[in-house]
Coordinates of C-alpha atoms in Angstrom, one line a residue:
Chain A
M1 CA 115.6 113.1 96.5
L2 CA 117.8 111.4 99.7
E3 CA 120.9 113.7 101.1
L4 CA 122.8 111.1 102.2
Q5 CA 125.1 112.8 103.8
K6 CA 122.7 114.3 105.7
L7 CA 121.8 110.5 107.5
L8 CA 125.5 109.4 107.5
T9 CA 126.0 110.6 111.7
T10 CA 122.5 108.4 111.2
I11 CA 123.6 104.8 109.6
E12 CA 126.6 104.3 112.0
T13 CA 123.8 105.1 115.1
M14 CA 122.3 102.7 113.5
S15 CA 124.2 100.0 112.7
E16 CA 126.1 100.3 115.9
E17 CA 122.8 100.0 117.6
L18 CA 121.6 96.8 115.6
A19 CA 124.9 95.1 116.3
H20 CA 124.4 95.4 119.9
Q21 CA 121.2 94.4 119.4
S22 CA 122.1 91.6 117.7
R23 CA 125.0 90.4 120.4
A24 CA 121.3 90.8 122.7
H25 CA 119.7 88.8 120.8
R26 CA 121.7 85.8 120.3
E27 CA 122.2 86.0 124.8
Q28 CA 118.6 86.0 125.2
T29 CA 117.8 83.2 122.0
A30 CA 120.4 81.4 124.2
R31 CA 118.4 81.7 127.2
A32 CA 115.1 81.1 125.6
Q33 CA 116.6 77.6 124.2
E34 CA 117.9 76.3 128.0
V35 CA 113.6 77.4 128.7
L36 CA 112.4 75.1 126.1
R37 CA 114.4 72.2 126.8
A38 CA 113.7 72.8 131.0
F39 CA 110.1 73.0 130.2
A40 CA 109.9 70.4 127.4
Q41 CA 107.9 67.6 128.8
V42 CA 103.5 69.3 127.9
D43 CA 102.0 68.3 131.3
D44 CA 98.6 69.5 132.1
A45 CA 100.2 72.5 134.3
L46 CA 101.8 74.5 130.9
L47 CA 98.4 73.8 129.2
D48 CA 96.3 75.0 132.4
K49 CA 98.9 78.7 131.9
V50 CA 98.3 78.7 128.4
E51 CA 94.7 78.0 128.2
R52 CA 94.1 81.0 131.1
A53 CA 96.8 83.3 129.4
A54 CA 94.6 83.2 126.1
D55 CA 91.5 83.1 128.0
L56 CA 92.7 86.9 130.2
D57 CA 93.5 87.9 127.4
P58 CA 92.3 87.5 123.7
S59 CA 94.1 89.1 122.3
W60 CA 97.2 87.2 123.1
R61 CA 99.2 85.5 120.2
G62 CA 100.9 82.5 122.0
A63 CA 101.0 79.0 121.4
R64 CA 99.9 76.2 122.7
P65 CA 101.6 72.6 122.4
V66 CA 99.9 69.5 120.6
G67 CA 102.6 67.1 121.1
E68 CA 104.5 65.9 124.3
R69 CA 107.2 67.3 124.2
L70 CA 108.2 71.4 122.8
D71 CA 111.5 69.8 122.6
E72 CA 110.7 67.2 120.1
H73 CA 112.3 67.0 116.8
H74 CA 111.3 65.5 113.9
A75 CA 112.5 63.9 110.2
P76 CA 110.5 61.5 107.8
E77 CA 112.3 57.8 108.4
A78 CA 110.1 56.8 105.4
P79 CA 110.7 57.2 101.6
D80 CA 109.9 60.3 99.7
H81 CA 106.6 60.0 97.7
D82 CA 105.9 61.6 94.4
A83 CA 102.8 64.1 94.8
S84 CA 101.2 66.8 92.8
L85 CA 102.1 70.2 94.2
I86 CA 100.2 72.7 93.7
A87 CA 101.1 76.9 94.4
V88 CA 98.9 80.2 94.3
D89 CA 99.4 83.3 94.4
G90 CA 98.2 86.9 93.6
S91 CA 98.6 90.2 92.9
Q92 CA 97.0 93.6 92.6
I93 CA 96.5 97.1 91.2
Y94 CA 94.9 99.0 94.1
P95 CA 92.4 102.2 92.8
D96 CA 93.9 105.1 92.4
R97 CA 92.1 108.4 92.7
H98 CA 94.8 109.8 90.7
G99 CA 94.7 107.9 87.7
M100 CA 92.5 108.2 84.6
A101 CA 90.5 105.6 85.7
L102 CA 89.1 104.4 88.8
Y103 CA 89.5 100.6 88.9
Y104 CA 91.5 97.8 90.6
L105 CA 92.8 94.6 88.9
I106 CA 93.6 91.4 90.8
N107 CA 95.6 88.4 88.7
T108 CA 95.9 85.1 90.3
G109 CA 98.9 83.2 89.0
G110 CA 98.8 78.9 90.0
I111 CA 101.0 76.2 89.3
V112 CA 100.4 72.9 89.6
L113 CA 103.4 70.4 89.2
R114 CA 103.4 66.9 88.9
Q115 CA 105.9 65.4 91.1
G116 CA 108.0 62.0 89.3
T117 CA 105.9 62.3 85.9
G118 CA 108.8 64.0 83.9
Q119 CA 106.2 66.8 82.6
A120 CA 105.6 70.8 82.3
P121 CA 103.8 71.6 85.0
L122 CA 100.2 73.5 83.9
T123 CA 100.6 76.7 84.5
F124 CA 97.5 80.0 84.3
T125 CA 97.0 83.0 85.4
R126 CA 94.1 84.7 85.8
P127 CA 93.6 88.7 85.5
Q128 CA 90.4 90.4 86.9
V129 CA 89.9 94.0 86.2
F130 CA 86.8 95.6 88.9
F131 CA 85.3 99.2 87.3
R132 CA 82.3 99.5 88.6
E133 CA 81.0 101.7 91.5
K134 CA 79.3 98.8 93.3
D135 CA 82.5 96.8 93.0
L136 CA 84.4 100.5 94.0
F137 CA 82.6 102.3 96.8
N138 CA 82.4 100.9 100.2
E139 CA 78.9 100.8 102.3
A140 CA 79.9 104.0 103.7
E141 CA 80.7 105.2 99.7
E142 CA 84.0 105.6 100.3
L143 CA 86.6 104.2 97.9
I144 CA 87.5 101.2 98.9
D145 CA 90.8 101.2 100.2
S146 CA 94.5 98.8 99.2
Q147 CA 93.7 96.7 102.9
T148 CA 90.3 95.4 101.0
V149 CA 91.9 95.0 97.5
N150 CA 94.1 92.9 99.7
N151 CA 91.7 90.9 101.2
L152 CA 90.1 90.5 97.9
R153 CA 93.1 89.0 96.3
E154 CA 93.6 86.7 99.3
M155 CA 89.8 85.0 98.8
A156 CA 90.5 85.2 94.8
E157 CA 94.0 82.8 96.0
L158 CA 92.5 80.5 97.8
E159 CA 89.6 80.4 95.7
E160 CA 92.0 79.8 92.9
L161 CA 93.6 76.7 95.0
A162 CA 90.3 75.4 95.8
R163 CA 89.4 75.1 92.3
L164 CA 93.3 73.2 91.4
V165 CA 93.2 71.1 93.9
A166 CA 89.5 69.6 92.5
E167 CA 90.7 69.3 89.6
E168 CA 93.8 67.7 89.8
R169 CA 92.0 65.1 91.7
A170 CA 90.0 64.5 89.5
Y171 CA 92.7 64.1 86.7
W172 CA 93.5 61.1 89.2
Q173 CA 90.6 60.1 88.8
G174 CA 89.7 60.4 92.6
D175 CA 92.7 58.3 93.6
L176 CA 93.5 59.0 97.6
D177 CA 96.8 57.4 97.0
R178 CA 98.0 60.3 94.6
R179 CA 98.7 63.1 97.5
V180 CA 98.1 67.2 96.3
V181 CA 99.8 69.9 98.2
A182 CA 98.2 73.2 98.2
M183 CA 100.4 75.0 99.0
M184 CA 99.7 79.4 100.1
D185 CA 102.6 81.6 100.8
G186 CA 101.3 83.0 104.3
P187 CA 99.9 82.6 107.3
L188 CA 97.0 80.3 107.1
L189 CA 95.1 82.6 109.4
L190 CA 92.7 85.1 107.9
W191 CA 93.5 88.2 109.3
V192 CA 90.1 90.6 110.8
S193 CA 90.9 93.3 113.5
E194 CA 88.1 92.8 116.2
R195 CA 86.4 96.0 114.8
E196 CA 85.8 95.1 111.8
Y197 CA 84.6 91.4 113.1
E198 CA 82.2 93.2 115.4
Q199 CA 81.3 96.4 112.9
S200 CA 81.3 94.8 109.3
S201 CA 78.8 91.9 107.7
H202 CA 81.3 92.1 105.6
A203 CA 84.2 90.3 107.4
H204 CA 81.6 87.8 108.9
R205 CA 80.8 86.8 105.2
R206 CA 84.3 86.9 104.1
L207 CA 85.3 84.6 107.3
Q208 CA 82.8 81.9 105.8
E209 CA 84.0 82.3 102.2
Y210 CA 87.6 81.9 103.6
L211 CA 86.4 78.7 105.8
A212 CA 84.2 76.8 102.8
C213 CA 87.7 77.1 100.3
L214 CA 88.9 75.2 103.7
D215 CA 86.3 72.5 103.3
A216 CA 86.3 72.6 99.5
I217 CA 90.2 71.3 100.0
R218 CA 89.5 69.0 102.6
A219 CA 86.5 67.7 100.9
A220 CA 88.9 67.1 97.9
G221 CA 92.0 65.2 99.5
G222 CA 94.1 68.1 99.5
L223 CA 96.5 68.7 101.9
L224 CA 97.0 73.0 102.7
V225 CA 100.0 74.1 103.7
G226 CA 101.2 77.8 104.8
Y227 CA 104.8 78.9 104.3
V228 CA 106.1 81.4 105.6
D229 CA 109.4 82.4 104.8
R230 CA 111.4 84.0 107.7
P231 CA 109.0 84.5 110.0
R232 CA 108.7 86.6 112.4
S233 CA 105.8 85.6 114.8
A234 CA 107.2 84.4 118.6
N235 CA 104.4 82.2 119.8
V236 CA 106.1 79.9 121.0
L237 CA 108.5 82.4 122.6
R238 CA 105.5 83.4 124.2
L239 CA 104.6 80.6 125.6
L240 CA 107.8 80.1 127.3
H241 CA 107.6 83.3 129.2
V242 CA 104.2 81.5 130.6
A243 CA 105.6 78.5 131.4
E244 CA 107.9 80.4 133.6
L245 CA 105.3 82.2 135.4
E246 CA 103.4 81.0 138.3
L247 CA 99.8 79.3 137.2
M248 CA 98.0 82.7 139.4
A249 CA 100.4 85.4 138.4
I250 CA 99.4 85.5 135.0
D251 CA 98.0 88.1 134.3
K252 CA 97.3 90.8 131.1
E253 CA 100.2 92.6 132.6
T254 CA 102.6 89.7 133.4
L255 CA 101.8 88.4 130.2
R256 CA 103.0 91.7 128.3
A257 CA 106.2 91.7 130.4
T258 CA 108.2 89.0 128.3
R259 CA 111.7 89.3 128.1
Y260 CA 111.9 88.0 124.8
R261 CA 110.5 91.2 123.6
G262 CA 112.5 91.6 119.9
L263 CA 113.0 88.1 119.2
S264 CA 111.6 85.4 116.6
D265 CA 110.7 81.7 117.4
R266 CA 113.1 81.2 114.0
F267 CA 116.1 81.6 116.0
L268 CA 115.3 79.4 119.4
F269 CA 114.5 76.8 116.4
D270 CA 117.9 77.2 114.8
W271 CA 119.2 73.6 116.4
L272 CA 117.3 71.7 113.9
R273 CA 119.2 69.6 111.7
P274 CA 118.0 70.2 107.5
Q275 CA 114.7 68.7 107.0
E276 CA 114.1 68.4 110.6
R277 CA 110.8 70.2 111.7
S278 CA 110.0 71.2 115.1
A279 CA 106.8 69.8 117.5
L280 CA 103.8 71.1 116.5
F281 CA 101.4 73.7 118.3
A282 CA 97.8 75.4 117.7
S283 CA 98.0 79.3 117.8
T284 CA 95.9 80.8 120.5
S285 CA 94.7 83.7 118.4
R286 CA 91.5 84.5 119.0
I287 CA 89.8 84.0 115.6
N288 CA 91.6 80.4 115.6
R289 CA 90.0 79.5 118.5
R290 CA 86.7 81.7 118.5
D291 CA 86.5 80.7 114.5
F292 CA 88.6 78.4 112.8
A293 CA 89.0 75.5 115.5
P294 CA 84.7 74.9 115.6
A295 CA 84.4 74.8 111.9
G296 CA 87.2 72.0 111.7
H297 CA 89.5 73.8 110.5
E298 CA 92.5 75.2 113.8
I299 CA 95.6 76.1 112.4
Y300 CA 98.6 74.3 114.2
F301 CA 102.1 75.5 112.8
F302 CA 105.5 74.0 113.5
Y303 CA 109.2 75.3 112.6
L304 CA 111.0 73.7 109.7
N305 CA 114.8 74.3 108.9
V306 CA 114.5 73.8 104.5
A307 CA 118.2 74.3 104.5
Q308 CA 120.7 71.5 102.7
A309 CA 123.6 72.6 105.0
D310 CA 124.0 71.5 108.6
G311 CA 124.9 74.1 112.2
P312 CA 123.3 77.1 113.2
D313 CA 124.7 79.4 110.9
D314 CA 123.5 77.8 108.1
A315 CA 119.9 77.1 109.3
N316 CA 116.7 78.5 107.1
I317 CA 113.4 78.0 109.7
V318 CA 110.5 78.6 108.3
R319 CA 107.2 78.2 109.7
V320 CA 104.5 75.7 108.0
D321 CA 100.7 76.1 108.8
V322 CA 98.6 73.3 108.4
P323 CA 95.0 72.7 109.0
A324 CA 94.6 70.1 111.9
W325 CA 93.3 67.9 109.6
V326 CA 96.3 67.9 107.7
A327 CA 98.5 67.3 111.3
A328 CA 96.1 64.3 112.9
Q329 CA 97.7 61.8 110.4
P330 CA 101.1 61.3 111.5
E331 CA 102.1 60.5 108.0
T332 CA 100.2 63.1 106.2
L333 CA 102.0 65.3 108.2
D334 CA 105.1 63.9 107.3
L335 CA 104.6 63.6 103.3
V336 CA 103.4 67.6 103.9
Q337 CA 107.3 67.3 105.3
Q338 CA 108.8 66.4 102.8
A339 CA 106.9 67.6 100.1
V340 CA 108.4 71.3 101.5
Y341 CA 111.9 70.6 102.7
R342 CA 112.0 68.2 98.6
D343 CA 110.2 71.6 96.6
C344 CA 113.0 74.3 98.9
R345 CA 116.2 71.9 97.3
G346 CA 118.4 74.3 95.8
T347 CA 115.9 77.1 95.9
G348 CA 116.1 77.1 99.8
Y349 CA 112.5 78.6 99.0
P350 CA 109.8 76.6 97.3
Y351 CA 109.9 76.4 93.9
V352 CA 106.0 76.1 93.2
L353 CA 105.4 79.4 95.4
A354 CA 108.3 81.1 93.0
R355 CA 107.0 80.0 89.7
A356 CA 103.3 81.2 90.8
H357 CA 104.6 84.7 92.4
E358 CA 106.4 84.8 89.1
L359 CA 102.8 84.1 87.0
A360 CA 100.9 86.5 89.3
V361 CA 103.0 89.5 89.4
V362 CA 102.1 93.0 87.3
T363 CA 104.8 94.5 86.3
Q364 CA 105.4 98.3 86.6
Q365 CA 106.2 98.0 82.8
E366 CA 102.5 95.6 82.3
R367 CA 100.3 98.1 83.7
R368 CA 101.6 101.2 82.1
Q369 CA 101.0 98.9 78.8
F370 CA 97.2 98.0 80.1
E371 CA 96.8 101.6 81.1
Q372 CA 97.9 102.4 77.2
M373 CA 95.4 100.6 75.8
L374 CA 93.3 101.1 78.5
A375 CA 93.3 105.3 76.6
T376 CA 93.5 104.4 73.3
Q377 CA 89.7 102.6 73.9
L378 CA 88.3 105.5 76.0
M379 CA 90.0 108.3 73.6
R380 CA 88.3 106.3 70.3
R381 CA 84.9 106.1 72.4
G382 CA 85.7 110.2 72.7
R383 CA 86.8 110.5 76.3
W384 CA 90.0 111.9 76.5
P385 CA 92.0 109.9 79.5
Y386 CA 93.8 112.5 81.8
T387 CA 95.3 112.0 85.3
S388 CA 95.3 114.3 88.0
T389 CA 97.9 117.4 87.9
K390 CA 99.8 115.8 90.5
A391 CA 100.4 112.6 89.1
Y392 CA 100.8 114.4 86.0
L393 CA 103.8 116.3 87.7
K394 CA 105.1 113.6 89.7
S395 CA 105.8 111.4 86.5
L396 CA 107.9 114.3 84.8
L397 CA 110.5 114.1 88.1
Chain B
M1 CA 104.0 76.7 50.8
N2 CA 102.1 74.9 53.3
D3 CA 99.6 76.2 56.1
T4 CA 99.9 73.0 57.9
S5 CA 103.2 73.6 58.3
P6 CA 105.3 74.1 61.7
L7 CA 104.2 77.1 63.8
F8 CA 108.0 78.0 65.4
G9 CA 107.1 81.2 67.1
R10 CA 106.5 85.1 66.9
T11 CA 108.4 87.4 65.0
L12 CA 110.5 89.7 68.5
R13 CA 112.1 91.7 65.9
T14 CA 113.0 92.6 62.3
G15 CA 115.4 94.6 59.9
T16 CA 115.8 94.2 55.7
L17 CA 118.6 92.1 56.8
T18 CA 117.9 89.7 59.5
F19 CA 114.8 88.7 61.5
T20 CA 114.6 87.5 65.0
F21 CA 112.1 85.7 66.9
G22 CA 110.4 84.0 69.9
S23 CA 109.8 80.2 70.7
T24 CA 108.5 78.7 73.2
L25 CA 108.4 74.8 71.4
P26 CA 110.8 72.0 73.3
H27 CA 114.2 72.1 72.2
S28 CA 114.0 69.1 69.9
R29 CA 111.2 71.1 67.6
Q30 CA 113.3 73.8 67.2
P31 CA 114.5 75.0 64.1
A32 CA 118.1 74.2 63.0
F33 CA 120.7 75.9 62.1
G34 CA 120.6 76.5 58.7
E35 CA 117.2 75.4 58.4
L36 CA 114.5 77.6 56.0
V37 CA 112.1 79.6 57.5
R38 CA 109.0 81.5 56.4
V39 CA 107.3 84.6 58.0
P40 CA 104.4 86.9 56.0
A41 CA 105.6 90.0 55.0
G42 CA 102.7 92.2 53.8
A43 CA 100.9 90.1 50.8
G44 CA 103.8 87.9 50.0
Q45 CA 106.3 85.8 52.5
V46 CA 110.2 86.3 53.5
Y47 CA 112.4 83.3 53.7
G48 CA 115.3 83.5 56.1
V49 CA 118.0 80.9 57.0
V50 CA 118.2 80.4 61.0
Y51 CA 121.7 81.2 61.9
D52 CA 121.3 82.1 65.6
V53 CA 119.4 80.3 68.8
L54 CA 120.0 82.0 71.7
T55 CA 118.3 81.0 75.1
Q56 CA 118.4 83.6 78.1
D57 CA 118.6 83.2 81.6
D58 CA 117.4 85.6 84.1
P59 CA 118.4 85.3 88.0
F60 CA 115.6 82.3 88.8
V61 CA 116.8 80.5 86.2
R62 CA 120.7 80.9 87.8
Q63 CA 119.7 80.0 90.8
V64 CA 117.9 76.9 90.2
I65 CA 121.1 75.9 88.1
A66 CA 123.3 76.0 91.6
A67 CA 121.0 72.5 92.4
S68 CA 121.7 71.3 89.0
D69 CA 122.5 67.8 90.8
Q70 CA 119.2 67.7 92.7
L71 CA 116.8 69.1 89.9
E72 CA 114.2 67.5 89.0
A73 CA 112.5 66.4 85.4
E74 CA 109.3 68.3 86.0
K75 CA 111.4 71.5 86.9
I76 CA 113.5 71.3 83.9
A77 CA 110.0 71.4 82.1
D78 CA 109.2 74.4 83.4
M79 CA 112.0 75.7 82.5
R80 CA 112.1 75.4 79.5
E81 CA 108.3 75.0 78.1
R82 CA 106.5 77.3 80.5
R83 CA 108.5 79.9 81.8
Q84 CA 108.4 83.5 79.9
S85 CA 112.3 83.6 78.9
P86 CA 111.6 82.3 75.5
V87 CA 114.5 80.7 72.9
E88 CA 115.3 83.9 70.4
I89 CA 116.0 82.6 67.0
T90 CA 117.5 84.5 64.1
A91 CA 117.6 83.9 60.5
L92 CA 119.3 86.2 57.4
A93 CA 116.4 86.6 55.0
V94 CA 117.9 85.4 51.7
A95 CA 114.8 85.2 49.7
Y96 CA 111.3 86.4 49.1
R97 CA 108.2 85.4 47.3
E98 CA 105.8 88.0 46.0
G99 CA 102.6 87.5 43.0
G100 CA 103.6 83.5 43.9
H101 CA 107.4 84.2 42.3
V102 CA 110.0 83.9 44.4
Y103 CA 113.3 86.1 44.2
Q104 CA 116.4 84.9 45.9
R105 CA 117.2 88.5 47.3
I106 CA 116.9 90.9 50.1
P107 CA 113.2 91.2 50.6
P108 CA 112.5 94.5 49.9
R109 CA 110.5 95.3 53.5
P110 CA 110.4 92.9 56.7
P111 CA 108.3 91.3 58.7
A112 CA 106.4 92.9 61.1
T113 CA 106.5 92.5 65.1
L114 CA 104.4 89.4 66.2
E115 CA 104.2 87.9 62.8
P116 CA 103.7 84.1 63.3
V117 CA 107.1 81.9 61.8
Y118 CA 106.5 78.6 60.0
G119 CA 109.3 75.8 59.3
C120 CA 109.5 74.6 55.2
D121 CA 108.6 71.4 53.4
D122 CA 110.5 70.2 51.3
E123 CA 109.5 71.1 47.9
E124 CA 108.9 74.4 49.7
V125 CA 112.6 74.1 50.4
R126 CA 113.4 72.8 47.4
E127 CA 111.9 76.0 45.4
V128 CA 113.3 78.2 47.5
L129 CA 116.7 77.9 47.0
Q130 CA 116.8 76.6 43.3
G131 CA 119.5 78.5 41.4
W132 CA 122.5 79.1 44.2
D133 CA 121.9 83.0 44.2
S134 CA 121.5 83.2 48.1
F135 CA 125.0 81.7 48.1
R136 CA 126.0 85.3 47.7
T137 CA 123.1 86.7 50.2
I138 CA 124.5 84.5 53.3
L139 CA 128.4 84.5 52.5
N140 CA 128.1 88.5 52.3
H141 CA 126.4 88.5 55.6
A142 CA 129.2 89.8 58.2
Q143 CA 127.0 88.9 61.3
C144 CA 126.9 85.1 61.5
P145 CA 129.4 82.3 61.0
A146 CA 129.0 82.5 56.5
E147 CA 130.9 79.2 56.1
E148 CA 129.5 77.0 58.4
L149 CA 126.1 78.4 57.5
L150 CA 126.2 78.0 53.9
A151 CA 127.3 74.4 54.7
A152 CA 124.8 73.8 57.0
C153 CA 121.8 75.6 54.3
I154 CA 123.4 73.4 51.5
R155 CA 123.0 70.1 53.8
H156 CA 119.4 70.9 54.3
A157 CA 118.5 71.7 51.1
A158 CA 119.9 68.5 50.1
R159 CA 117.8 66.4 52.7
C160 CA 115.1 67.6 51.4
Q161 CA 116.2 66.5 47.7
P162 CA 115.2 62.9 46.9
A163 CA 117.1 60.4 47.5
E164 CA 118.1 59.7 44.0
R165 CA 119.2 63.2 43.6
R166 CA 120.5 64.2 46.3
R167 CA 124.3 63.3 45.6
Q168 CA 123.9 65.1 42.2
F169 CA 122.6 68.4 43.9
L170 CA 125.7 68.3 46.2
V171 CA 127.9 68.1 43.5
E172 CA 126.1 71.0 41.8
A173 CA 126.3 72.7 44.5
G174 CA 129.8 72.2 45.1
R175 CA 130.8 73.5 41.4
E176 CA 128.9 76.7 42.1
L177 CA 130.6 77.2 45.0
T178 CA 134.2 76.8 43.0
R179 CA 132.8 79.2 40.9
Q180 CA 131.6 81.7 43.2
L181 CA 135.0 81.5 45.2
S182 CA 137.3 81.0 42.5
A183 CA 139.4 83.8 44.8
D184 CA 139.0 82.5 47.6
P185 CA 140.8 78.8 47.8
L186 CA 140.7 78.7 51.8
R187 CA 137.4 79.8 52.2
L188 CA 136.0 77.2 49.2
D189 CA 137.8 74.9 51.3
A190 CA 136.7 75.6 54.6
I191 CA 132.9 74.8 53.1
L192 CA 133.7 71.8 50.7
R193 CA 135.2 70.0 53.8
R194 CA 131.6 70.5 56.3
L195 CA 129.8 69.3 53.7
G196 CA 131.7 66.2 53.5
G197 CA 130.4 62.7 55.1
D198 CA 127.4 60.4 55.0
Q199 CA 125.6 62.3 57.7
F200 CA 124.4 65.7 55.6

């Protein structure tokens, strides 16, 4: 029970501080935009600073400019081309030691929308239940945690995406003129903690499987996109901070002393006009430099205004991740930019991603129905299904 | 009765007087207002006349509609054919089949949920709606637009007659209506007006 009257003072303080913070952020953003313009020309001195920062502190998550100017803004001039849009999303039920049975579930949902055909899109769902001991317990014989299930779900999503891209290419009989844009919800870079990377063979296997999926999508001519809605990343702001430092003044301490703390890149680019994208950047994160780049899949990103109305107050700045091989051809990058913008029209978010999410999501009601069906089958086989006392009491509240 | 009849959907809710079924068929293939449909119930069949077609909305549809000037054909087709918001169609139970006989009465028990709902071919329509006992069932149902429904049902039954018999069928239906509604000339007039014209 949340006794709201006990929080009245906190709510007042919180709103006051947030309003103050918001004003401060606006001022900081204006200053950051000035710095962006002041250091707009990308030169060797700037690239040396980025290189030094990334070498000195491998955990530094900055941005390496890929183009010639930081303040580049670009809207494709060529007319829209119809493409096939593919999106996959996933959801899960985590293992619950208080539940009637130990299991976890991963449900992937996907959609293939063929622009220009007038056909209803193809949709599918793929539920998988894991209940065997080998699936449920890790090497230390502990019940796997929610992060592990998330990792497995992420892999299942990418595998489905790779499969769908190959099928779509086959549908068009290998015609490479038909563009196939494969969309994921979220960043394309895999998250692997350094501790996990150093200590777990699973992490390496997961990384290799992930990169193999990227290989497969590339081989099938898929244009892979990671769409990040309302991004909180500040890679370009960290780049600006480094740009202001002298090369030899860059060390771990100065890297952390950024004046842009609390800001996000999306505010930095709120001047982009509808359908315009920012310059292209490469993430300097360790996994990108160490694992993705050597495998030919270095991840680039740009910011894109997917709003319909013009002006900073209406801007809807999102981050779009693409592998380097998608960005290699300007016309391909334009096509991706157009496809994402076109699919966001009206909804402010890619239609295909919204639909993939809708197909993948497992509601509480569906979960209850699944467990009721399981309970019935268990009873038929002489096993009385029961939850823990704690779970039972919670269900009464 | 034909097992190859079109499958319109499956029952969602059923009652003694009406049954509602969900359909994911495209708009053009959904049963029309006044059309006869059939659904298994136990060892027999229940026949109903379609009187309400309801397309549900949800927040996502509303969001997409906000972009209606830029909506692509594929997204419209997706909304109509793929999304899990089926069209709900309600039919008024007017007859049932049991032991090979058709009875124009309220069925003894309603269909169960998730039963398939089929269309009826011309022969079946003629068999089920011959005689005029279902007129009273329709006229007495308070929740449906009875005059409109009865007129649509008669037109549907007329279309299922051989071409040379259609006019005669309508004349006979009109006579029966005149007999049943002799005390309610306004209602009779409303129905007869809806039966007129070449396009029945």
